[in-house]
């Protein structure tokens, strides 16, 4: 092994000695391409206003040379190591030399491969597509000190930008022309606006979609053509939009929905042995009864007999069927009822193949904690689809884990299994709203109802045994593409400390937050969440996401208690012999994503929350309090290591449990930019903290006051990288603390005692916001 390392070092030394010869093995008629000079623009004031045109032109001219910096076409690393290896080992046919060549060599990028002449023509065509009809792109080969190397210098002369002067829709049939006039405000080609082939194609798609949503089943984009006149007025375009000549008769005919047939199969080879006719719907199946109730099909189909065909209704029907999650494939076919010239009826045939009725998920993991606890974990989930022949899904999940002590922190020696956790949860999910008066209502977008029950047993040997159980009912519906509502009218949680040790009691006496979190109590709550998200509107350059949640706990229970003769604001009221929590909680979060350039973005987030305990509760349950820090918060600090306010707990293993509050404010800004391919970089600034509503003697400085607000904000900055795998994003962030809200012994705003103490490294999945 040592000899191989010495050999590789020697090889690298040889490469350095021959580094001046990166072109030694180039073919006779080839030149090494070393990138492009900065693109020269001539009279590009109009092109500057057309960011899309400029970006596409630059993309057409770009081509990275060898040892390019993050894929740049003009910036290179100064040491062309890959080319050195190529020239030193290109003739090696076997042995370690061949391995070094295959592993480290970089194939030279030839000028002929780049083909600047073709790239110039492509860029010029792109200028024409965006209305720069007199645009020209030329190039010059720029020799380097080594005559076997060359750069390319491009010169872009966009010329004047032609504008639309007149737009006319001609020769469309009467009904189609009426539809165009009815949707006149939606047209994309207006005067005066720049001529653009991209916009022409968008308008053609809009018109074809408009027609197909109003019965013209056979209409296609390429049935619409354009005629442009650029001669009558210099710099102006007279545009005519009209249908192609000689279209088949069925294209200009509106079609109506006739009979509907649904074939339900367990697999593709499954024989259909029976059928059920309900009005104009025929359900074919095998067995004693249809595997899907007819009412469910009517609920998910947007088509009705005798109505005009609509592409949008077809899309919604297909999405509804797919969203049920019980089919592996769904195929819609529209078939003319007959071949006569007057036929205007389409019969619908749907072929649906059921997915496997059972899903099994198994997850295994191993955990190692800072308190010397290690152990395996197991999660087993079982789901049954289409339980009641209505697309329902019944799920059961079992979670189990155990840990043992590997160090001597607790007992002075290793111990046997001393901690375990066992949890069981069940849920029943309906693909619609199961509520009187709403269960038959059809929503254009997803709607779902979930009922859930769970129980969890936690044992920590030498400390306590805790039983938690509860359940909830949740309704989710989306009336528009951008708005979603989640309503939980019922959520009940109960925590019961079954047993505890003297050692555990001593910890409770020292830490009130822990004592509050472990007391026996019910948390009967209801909540409502509204979310606005315009990410689905791709035409918008900037996007906004806003979510607000209101939670009320114990109020209905207190009202029932008041009806029984107890005052509404009386403390120590109980439910089934145990106290219950009473509070109001409000959280809100606003995110914005601003596009800067072609692939760069500025992301911002502003969030806040407040929980107000009253009546039966002096303090909010520990699980409902706020904390800050971590991979998705202020990244210079780990979770639960800041706050409340300027309070700093005594440093012990349980200190982080005390750093929660009733109020939370946080602000973040992050600049995201491309580095190389799917690798992106980021730089960020985070600030925020949590505070107490009321002053507490054992947590001095924790209450929110205007006088100390700015000094109480923890601030951090940092850099990070993100690797986009399309289906998920891997993220690595390095946070750098700038300001701590408590006294550190160092004066000034930057009060971090040592730089290395203010660093936080986070590896996570997905963007932080």
XYZ file of C-alpha atoms in Angstrom, residues 78 340 358 644:
4
model
C -5.553 27.448 -12.865
C -72.241 8.964 -39.441
C -52.566 -4.423 1.252
C -36.566 32.456 26.774
